[in-house]
Amino acid sequence: MDFNRYNAAEQAEINAMIEKKQMSDFVHLFTRIVDQCFNECAHDFTTKAVTAKETTCVKRCADMFIKHSEIVSTEFAQLN
């Protein structure tokens, strides 16, 4: 997007909107990762401690989720 056609105040407003949208997207992504990985990996509620199996599962789940998001973002960027 070419911001040169906007004055400084408009550019600042647009940048603020973009930053707000990026933060919202990040929070949404984080919430989805937590929700999905918790549902996939947390099954033993008999102890406060997180088991090694749960830790491994959460790491794998989060890594896969982030890699998938990166692929989708790259594909969308190529479309623009």
Backbone as XML, in Angstrom:
<?xml version="1.0"?>
<chain id="A" units="angstrom">
  <residue number="1" name="MET">
    <atom name="N" x="0.840" y="-1.168" z="0.000"/>
    <atom name="CA" x="0.000" y="0.000" z="0.000"/>
    <atom name="C" x="0.889" y="1.237" z="0.000"/>
  </residue>
  <residue number="2" name="ASP">
    <atom name="N" x="0.575" y="2.199" z="-0.852"/>
    <atom name="CA" x="1.352" y="3.433" z="-0.952"/>
    <atom name="C" x="0.763" y="4.486" z="-0.019"/>
  </residue>
  <residue number="3" name="PHE">
    <atom name="N" x="1.517" y="4.823" z="1.022"/>
    <atom name="CA" x="1.044" y="5.779" z="2.020"/>
    <atom name="C" x="1.371" y="7.223" z="1.645"/>
  </residue>
  <residue number="4" name="ASN">
    <atom name="N" x="2.102" y="7.427" z="0.562"/>
    <atom name="CA" x="2.549" y="8.771" z="0.199"/>
    <atom name="C" x="1.393" y="9.712" z="-0.121"/>
  </residue>
  <residue number="5" name="ARG">
    <atom name="N" x="0.272" y="9.170" z="-0.509"/>
    <atom name="CA" x="-0.856" y="10.029" z="-0.864"/>
    <atom name="C" x="-1.589" y="10.568" z="0.372"/>
  </residue>
  <residue number="6" name="TYR">
    <atom name="N" x="-1.215" y="10.071" z="1.558"/>
    <atom name="CA" x="-1.848" y="10.518" z="2.798"/>
    <atom name="C" x="-0.941" y="11.498" z="3.527"/>
  </residue>
  <residue number="7" name="ASN">
    <atom name="N" x="-1.553" y="12.430" z="4.250"/>
    <atom name="CA" x="-0.743" y="13.358" z="5.038"/>
    <atom name="C" x="-0.226" y="12.635" z="6.280"/>
  </residue>
  <residue number="8" name="ALA">
    <atom name="N" x="0.635" y="13.313" z="7.048"/>
    <atom name="CA" x="1.304" y="12.679" z="8.193"/>
    <atom name="C" x="0.304" y="12.188" z="9.231"/>
  </residue>
  <residue number="9" name="ALA">
    <atom name="N" x="-0.735" y="12.950" z="9.505"/>
    <atom name="CA" x="-1.734" y="12.545" z="10.497"/>
    <atom name="C" x="-2.490" y="11.296" z="10.034"/>
  </residue>
  <residue number="10" name="GLU">
    <atom name="N" x="-2.829" y="11.256" z="8.763"/>
    <atom name="CA" x="-3.527" y="10.087" z="8.217"/>
    <atom name="C" x="-2.626" y="8.857" z="8.235"/>
  </residue>
  <residue number="11" name="GLN">
    <atom name="N" x="-1.351" y="9.053" z="7.908"/>
    <atom name="CA" x="-0.400" y="7.944" z="7.943"/>
    <atom name="C" x="-0.259" y="7.396" z="9.355"/>
  </residue>
  <residue number="12" name="ALA">
    <atom name="N" x="-0.193" y="8.284" z="10.336"/>
    <atom name="CA" x="-0.086" y="7.852" z="11.730"/>
    <atom name="C" x="-1.334" y="7.072" z="12.141"/>
  </residue>
  <residue number="13" name="GLU">
    <atom name="N" x="-2.498" y="7.538" z="11.705"/>
    <atom name="CA" x="-3.747" y="6.845" z="12.027"/>
    <atom name="C" x="-3.792" y="5.464" z="11.375"/>
  </residue>
  <residue number="14" name="ILE">
    <atom name="N" x="-3.378" y="5.382" z="10.130"/>
    <atom name="CA" x="-3.343" y="4.100" z="9.419"/>
    <atom name="C" x="-2.371" y="3.152" z="10.107"/>
  </residue>
  <residue number="15" name="ASN">
    <atom name="N" x="-1.187" y="3.646" z="10.474"/>
    <atom name="CA" x="-0.202" y="2.809" z="11.168"/>
    <atom name="C" x="-0.745" y="2.303" z="12.494"/>
  </residue>
  <residue number="16" name="ALA">
    <atom name="N" x="-1.459" y="3.162" z="13.219"/>
    <atom name="CA" x="-2.047" y="2.752" z="14.494"/>
    <atom name="C" x="-3.094" y="1.658" z="14.276"/>
  </residue>
  <residue number="17" name="MET">
    <atom name="N" x="-3.879" y="1.791" z="13.231"/>
    <atom name="CA" x="-4.894" y="0.769" z="12.916"/>
    <atom name="C" x="-4.232" y="-0.557" z="12.556"/>
  </residue>
  <residue number="18" name="ILE">
    <atom name="N" x="-3.157" y="-0.479" z="11.782"/>
    <atom name="CA" x="-2.438" y="-1.691" z="11.376"/>
    <atom name="C" x="-1.836" y="-2.374" z="12.602"/>
  </residue>
  <residue number="19" name="GLU">
    <atom name="N" x="-1.218" y="-1.595" z="13.484"/>
    <atom name="CA" x="-0.629" y="-2.156" z="14.705"/>
    <atom name="C" x="-1.692" y="-2.803" z="15.583"/>
  </residue>
  <residue number="20" name="LYS">
    <atom name="N" x="-2.844" y="-2.154" z="15.701"/>
    <atom name="CA" x="-3.941" y="-2.710" z="16.504"/>
    <atom name="C" x="-4.417" y="-4.033" z="15.899"/>
  </residue>
  <residue number="21" name="LYS">
    <atom name="N" x="-4.533" y="-4.075" z="14.581"/>
    <atom name="CA" x="-4.964" y="-5.308" z="13.896"/>
    <atom name="C" x="-3.926" y="-6.406" z="14.082"/>
  </residue>
  <residue number="22" name="GLN">
    <atom name="N" x="-2.643" y="-6.069" z="13.978"/>
    <atom name="CA" x="-1.591" y="-7.063" z="14.171"/>
    <atom name="C" x="-1.614" y="-7.620" z="15.585"/>
  </residue>
  <residue number="23" name="MET">
    <atom name="N" x="-1.825" y="-6.769" z="16.572"/>
    <atom name="CA" x="-1.898" y="-7.230" z="17.959"/>
    <atom name="C" x="-3.116" y="-8.128" z="18.155"/>
  </residue>
  <residue number="24" name="SER">
    <atom name="N" x="-4.225" y="-7.738" z="17.570"/>
    <atom name="CA" x="-5.437" y="-8.554" z="17.660"/>
    <atom name="C" x="-5.213" y="-9.922" z="17.022"/>
  </residue>
  <residue number="25" name="ASP">
    <atom name="N" x="-4.573" y="-9.944" z="15.866"/>
    <atom name="CA" x="-4.283" y="-11.209" z="15.188"/>
    <atom name="C" x="-3.361" y="-12.082" z="16.028"/>
  </residue>
  <residue number="26" name="PHE">
    <atom name="N" x="-2.344" y="-11.462" z="16.660"/>
    <atom name="CA" x="-1.421" y="-12.213" z="17.500"/>
    <atom name="C" x="-2.153" y="-12.824" z="18.692"/>
  </residue>
  <residue number="27" name="VAL">
    <atom name="N" x="-2.993" y="-12.043" z="19.357"/>
    <atom name="CA" x="-3.736" y="-12.543" z="20.516"/>
    <atom name="C" x="-4.672" y="-13.671" z="20.093"/>
  </residue>
  <residue number="28" name="HIS">
    <atom name="N" x="-5.307" y="-13.510" z="18.948"/>
    <atom name="CA" x="-6.201" y="-14.559" z="18.433"/>
    <atom name="C" x="-5.415" y="-15.839" z="18.156"/>
  </residue>
  <residue number="29" name="LEU">
    <atom name="N" x="-4.254" y="-15.710" z="17.515"/>
    <atom name="CA" x="-3.416" y="-16.882" z="17.222"/>
    <atom name="C" x="-2.974" y="-17.555" z="18.511"/>
  </residue>
  <residue number="30" name="PHE">
    <atom name="N" x="-2.513" y="-16.764" z="19.480"/>
    <atom name="CA" x="-2.069" y="-17.308" z="20.762"/>
    <atom name="C" x="-3.210" y="-18.054" z="21.455"/>
  </residue>
  <residue number="31" name="THR">
    <atom name="N" x="-4.390" y="-17.471" z="21.453"/>
    <atom name="CA" x="-5.557" y="-18.103" z="22.080"/>
    <atom name="C" x="-5.897" y="-19.415" z="21.396"/>
  </residue>
  <residue number="32" name="ARG">
    <atom name="N" x="-5.835" y="-19.438" z="20.083"/>
    <atom name="CA" x="-6.123" y="-20.674" z="19.345"/>
    <atom name="C" x="-5.095" y="-21.754" z="19.653"/>
  </residue>
  <residue number="33" name="ILE">
    <atom name="N" x="-3.806" y="-21.372" z="19.739"/>
    <atom name="CA" x="-2.761" y="-22.345" z="20.055"/>
    <atom name="C" x="-3.001" y="-22.931" z="21.450"/>
  </residue>
  <residue number="34" name="VAL">
    <atom name="N" x="-3.247" y="-22.069" z="22.417"/>
    <atom name="CA" x="-3.472" y="-22.535" z="23.787"/>
    <atom name="C" x="-4.663" y="-23.467" z="23.837"/>
  </residue>
  <residue number="35" name="ASP">
    <atom name="N" x="-5.755" y="-23.068" z="23.225"/>
    <atom name="CA" x="-6.978" y="-23.872" z="23.254"/>
    <atom name="C" x="-6.768" y="-25.227" z="22.586"/>
  </residue>
  <residue number="36" name="GLN">
    <atom name="N" x="-6.219" y="-25.215" z="21.385"/>
    <atom name="CA" x="-6.030" y="-26.462" z="20.641"/>
    <atom name="C" x="-5.051" y="-27.392" z="21.343"/>
  </residue>
  <residue number="37" name="CYS">
    <atom name="N" x="-3.914" y="-26.861" z="21.762"/>
    <atom name="CA" x="-2.889" y="-27.712" z="22.370"/>
    <atom name="C" x="-3.316" y="-28.205" z="23.748"/>
  </residue>
  <residue number="38" name="PHE">
    <atom name="N" x="-4.036" y="-27.386" z="24.505"/>
    <atom name="CA" x="-4.556" y="-27.850" z="25.788"/>
    <atom name="C" x="-5.518" y="-29.013" z="25.575"/>
  </residue>
  <residue number="39" name="ASN">
    <atom name="N" x="-6.441" y="-28.856" z="24.643"/>
    <atom name="CA" x="-7.412" y="-29.914" z="24.390"/>
    <atom name="C" x="-6.761" y="-31.193" z="23.865"/>
  </residue>
  <residue number="40" name="GLU">
    <atom name="N" x="-5.698" y="-31.040" z="23.093"/>
    <atom name="CA" x="-4.994" y="-32.206" z="22.547"/>
    <atom name="C" x="-4.112" y="-32.904" z="23.578"/>
  </residue>
  <residue number="41" name="CYS">
    <atom name="N" x="-3.518" y="-32.122" z="24.481"/>
    <atom name="CA" x="-2.420" y="-32.664" z="25.281"/>
    <atom name="C" x="-2.690" y="-32.808" z="26.775"/>
  </residue>
  <residue number="42" name="ALA">
    <atom name="N" x="-3.621" y="-32.079" z="27.318"/>
    <atom name="CA" x="-3.851" y="-32.124" z="28.769"/>
    <atom name="C" x="-4.965" y="-33.117" z="29.084"/>
  </residue>
  <residue number="43" name="HIS">
    <atom name="N" x="-4.576" y="-34.245" z="29.682"/>
    <atom name="CA" x="-5.566" y="-35.285" z="29.971"/>
    <atom name="C" x="-5.524" y="-35.752" z="31.421"/>
  </residue>
  <residue number="44" name="ASP">
    <atom name="N" x="-4.407" y="-35.533" z="32.095"/>
    <atom name="CA" x="-4.241" y="-36.036" z="33.459"/>
    <atom name="C" x="-4.358" y="-34.878" z="34.447"/>
  </residue>
  <residue number="45" name="PHE">
    <atom name="N" x="-5.489" y="-34.792" z="35.114"/>
    <atom name="CA" x="-5.724" y="-33.719" z="36.066"/>
    <atom name="C" x="-5.633" y="-34.206" z="37.511"/>
  </residue>
  <residue number="46" name="THR">
    <atom name="N" x="-4.955" y="-35.339" z="37.693"/>
    <atom name="CA" x="-4.815" y="-35.891" z="39.044"/>
    <atom name="C" x="-3.631" y="-35.288" z="39.799"/>
  </residue>
  <residue number="47" name="THR">
    <atom name="N" x="-2.815" y="-34.499" z="39.102"/>
    <atom name="CA" x="-1.646" y="-33.880" z="39.718"/>
    <atom name="C" x="-1.460" y="-32.473" z="39.166"/>
  </residue>
  <residue number="48" name="LYS">
    <atom name="N" x="-0.790" y="-31.635" z="39.945"/>
    <atom name="CA" x="-0.511" y="-30.276" z="39.482"/>
    <atom name="C" x="0.618" y="-30.254" z="38.460"/>
  </residue>
  <residue number="49" name="ALA">
    <atom name="N" x="1.481" y="-31.247" z="38.528"/>
    <atom name="CA" x="2.662" y="-31.289" z="37.666"/>
    <atom name="C" x="2.281" y="-31.640" z="36.229"/>
  </residue>
  <residue number="50" name="VAL">
    <atom name="N" x="3.001" y="-31.032" z="35.314"/>
    <atom name="CA" x="2.846" y="-31.354" z="33.900"/>
    <atom name="C" x="3.766" y="-32.525" z="33.587"/>
  </residue>
  <residue number="51" name="THR">
    <atom name="N" x="3.214" y="-33.555" z="32.972"/>
    <atom name="CA" x="4.026" y="-34.736" z="32.682"/>
    <atom name="C" x="4.938" y="-34.484" z="31.491"/>
  </residue>
  <residue number="52" name="ALA">
    <atom name="N" x="5.957" y="-35.313" z="31.360"/>
    <atom name="CA" x="6.879" y="-35.208" z="30.226"/>
    <atom name="C" x="6.128" y="-35.440" z="28.914"/>
  </residue>
  <residue number="53" name="LYS">
    <atom name="N" x="5.178" y="-36.359" z="28.939"/>
    <atom name="CA" x="4.386" y="-36.640" z="27.735"/>
    <atom name="C" x="3.569" y="-35.414" z="27.333"/>
  </residue>
  <residue number="54" name="GLU">
    <atom name="N" x="2.978" y="-34.745" z="28.312"/>
    <atom name="CA" x="2.203" y="-33.536" z="28.025"/>
    <atom name="C" x="3.099" y="-32.418" z="27.493"/>
  </residue>
  <residue number="55" name="THR">
    <atom name="N" x="4.271" y="-32.264" z="28.093"/>
    <atom name="CA" x="5.214" y="-31.233" z="27.649"/>
    <atom name="C" x="5.622" y="-31.463" z="26.201"/>
  </residue>
  <residue number="56" name="THR">
    <atom name="N" x="5.956" y="-32.688" z="25.870"/>
    <atom name="CA" x="6.340" y="-33.030" z="24.501"/>
    <atom name="C" x="5.190" y="-32.777" z="23.538"/>
  </residue>
  <residue number="57" name="CYS">
    <atom name="N" x="4.000" y="-33.169" z="23.940"/>
    <atom name="CA" x="2.813" y="-32.981" z="23.110"/>
    <atom name="C" x="2.560" y="-31.499" z="22.841"/>
  </residue>
  <residue number="58" name="VAL">
    <atom name="N" x="2.647" y="-30.669" z="23.878"/>
    <atom name="CA" x="2.393" y="-29.235" z="23.728"/>
    <atom name="C" x="3.434" y="-28.600" z="22.811"/>
  </residue>
  <residue number="59" name="LYS">
    <atom name="N" x="4.702" y="-28.966" z="22.983"/>
    <atom name="CA" x="5.757" y="-28.420" z="22.121"/>
    <atom name="C" x="5.512" y="-28.791" z="20.663"/>
  </residue>
  <residue number="60" name="ARG">
    <atom name="N" x="5.188" y="-30.050" z="20.422"/>
    <atom name="CA" x="4.922" y="-30.516" z="19.058"/>
    <atom name="C" x="3.697" y="-29.806" z="18.479"/>
  </residue>
  <residue number="61" name="CYS">
    <atom name="N" x="2.650" y="-29.712" z="19.278"/>
    <atom name="CA" x="1.416" y="-29.061" z="18.844"/>
    <atom name="C" x="1.658" y="-27.595" z="18.482"/>
  </residue>
  <residue number="62" name="ALA">
    <atom name="N" x="2.325" y="-26.870" z="19.357"/>
    <atom name="CA" x="2.591" y="-25.451" z="19.117"/>
    <atom name="C" x="3.485" y="-25.261" z="17.897"/>
  </residue>
  <residue number="63" name="ASP">
    <atom name="N" x="4.515" y="-26.096" z="17.756"/>
    <atom name="CA" x="5.405" y="-26.001" z="16.592"/>
    <atom name="C" x="4.636" y="-26.217" z="15.296"/>
  </residue>
  <residue number="64" name="MET">
    <atom name="N" x="3.789" y="-27.227" z="15.278"/>
    <atom name="CA" x="3.002" y="-27.507" z="14.068"/>
    <atom name="C" x="2.042" y="-26.362" z="13.765"/>
  </residue>
  <residue number="65" name="PHE">
    <atom name="N" x="1.413" y="-25.831" z="14.783"/>
    <atom name="CA" x="0.457" y="-24.738" z="14.616"/>
    <atom name="C" x="1.159" y="-23.507" z="14.044"/>
  </residue>
  <residue number="66" name="ILE">
    <atom name="N" x="2.325" y="-23.178" z="14.595"/>
    <atom name="CA" x="3.068" y="-22.002" z="14.138"/>
    <atom name="C" x="3.571" y="-22.205" z="12.707"/>
  </residue>
  <residue number="67" name="LYS">
    <atom name="N" x="4.086" y="-23.391" z="12.399"/>
    <atom name="CA" x="4.551" y="-23.662" z="11.033"/>
    <atom name="C" x="3.403" y="-23.543" z="10.040"/>
  </residue>
  <residue number="68" name="HIS">
    <atom name="N" x="2.251" y="-24.057" z="10.416"/>
    <atom name="CA" x="1.070" y="-23.962" z="9.548"/>
    <atom name="C" x="0.698" y="-22.498" z="9.326"/>
  </residue>
  <residue number="69" name="SER">
    <atom name="N" x="0.705" y="-21.711" z="10.380"/>
    <atom name="CA" x="0.372" y="-20.287" z="10.272"/>
    <atom name="C" x="1.370" y="-19.556" z="9.379"/>
  </residue>
  <residue number="70" name="GLU">
    <atom name="N" x="2.652" y="-19.910" z="9.489"/>
    <atom name="CA" x="3.673" y="-19.289" z="8.648"/>
    <atom name="C" x="3.444" y="-19.620" z="7.179"/>
  </residue>
  <residue number="71" name="ILE">
    <atom name="N" x="3.094" y="-20.863" z="6.893"/>
    <atom name="CA" x="2.832" y="-21.272" z="5.508"/>
    <atom name="C" x="1.641" y="-20.509" z="4.951"/>
  </residue>
  <residue number="72" name="VAL">
    <atom name="N" x="0.569" y="-20.419" z="5.729"/>
    <atom name="CA" x="-0.625" y="-19.698" z="5.286"/>
    <atom name="C" x="-0.294" y="-18.230" z="5.059"/>
  </residue>
  <residue number="73" name="SER">
    <atom name="N" x="0.453" y="-17.622" z="5.973"/>
    <atom name="CA" x="0.828" y="-16.204" z="5.825"/>
    <atom name="C" x="1.665" y="-15.984" z="4.571"/>
  </residue>
  <residue number="74" name="THR">
    <atom name="N" x="2.589" y="-16.881" z="4.319"/>
    <atom name="CA" x="3.430" y="-16.762" z="3.116"/>
    <atom name="C" x="2.600" y="-16.860" z="1.852"/>
  </residue>
  <residue number="75" name="GLU">
    <atom name="N" x="1.666" y="-17.787" z="1.856"/>
    <atom name="CA" x="0.801" y="-17.950" z="0.678"/>
    <atom name="C" x="-0.051" y="-16.701" z="0.451"/>
  </residue>
  <residue number="76" name="PHE">
    <atom name="N" x="-0.612" y="-16.142" z="1.500"/>
    <atom name="CA" x="-1.401" y="-14.915" z="1.363"/>
    <atom name="C" x="-0.535" y="-13.753" z="0.886"/>
  </residue>
  <residue number="77" name="ALA">
    <atom name="N" x="0.690" y="-13.660" z="1.384"/>
    <atom name="CA" x="1.593" y="-12.582" z="0.983"/>
    <atom name="C" x="1.921" y="-12.685" z="-0.510"/>
  </residue>
  <residue number="78" name="GLN">
    <atom name="N" x="2.032" y="-13.892" z="-1.022"/>
    <atom name="CA" x="2.337" y="-14.081" z="-2.433"/>
    <atom name="C" x="1.152" y="-13.694" z="-3.303"/>
  </residue>
  <residue number="79" name="LEU">
    <atom name="N" x="-0.056" y="-13.795" z="-2.758"/>
    <atom name="CA" x="-1.237" y="-13.408" z="-3.520"/>
    <atom name="C" x="-1.341" y="-11.899" z="-3.683"/>
  </residue>
  <residue number="80" name="ASN">
    <atom name="N" x="-0.764" y="-11.164" z="-2.746"/>
    <atom name="CA" x="-0.864" y="-9.683" z="-2.795"/>
    <atom name="C" x="0.235" y="-9.105" z="-3.571"/>
  </residue>
</chain>
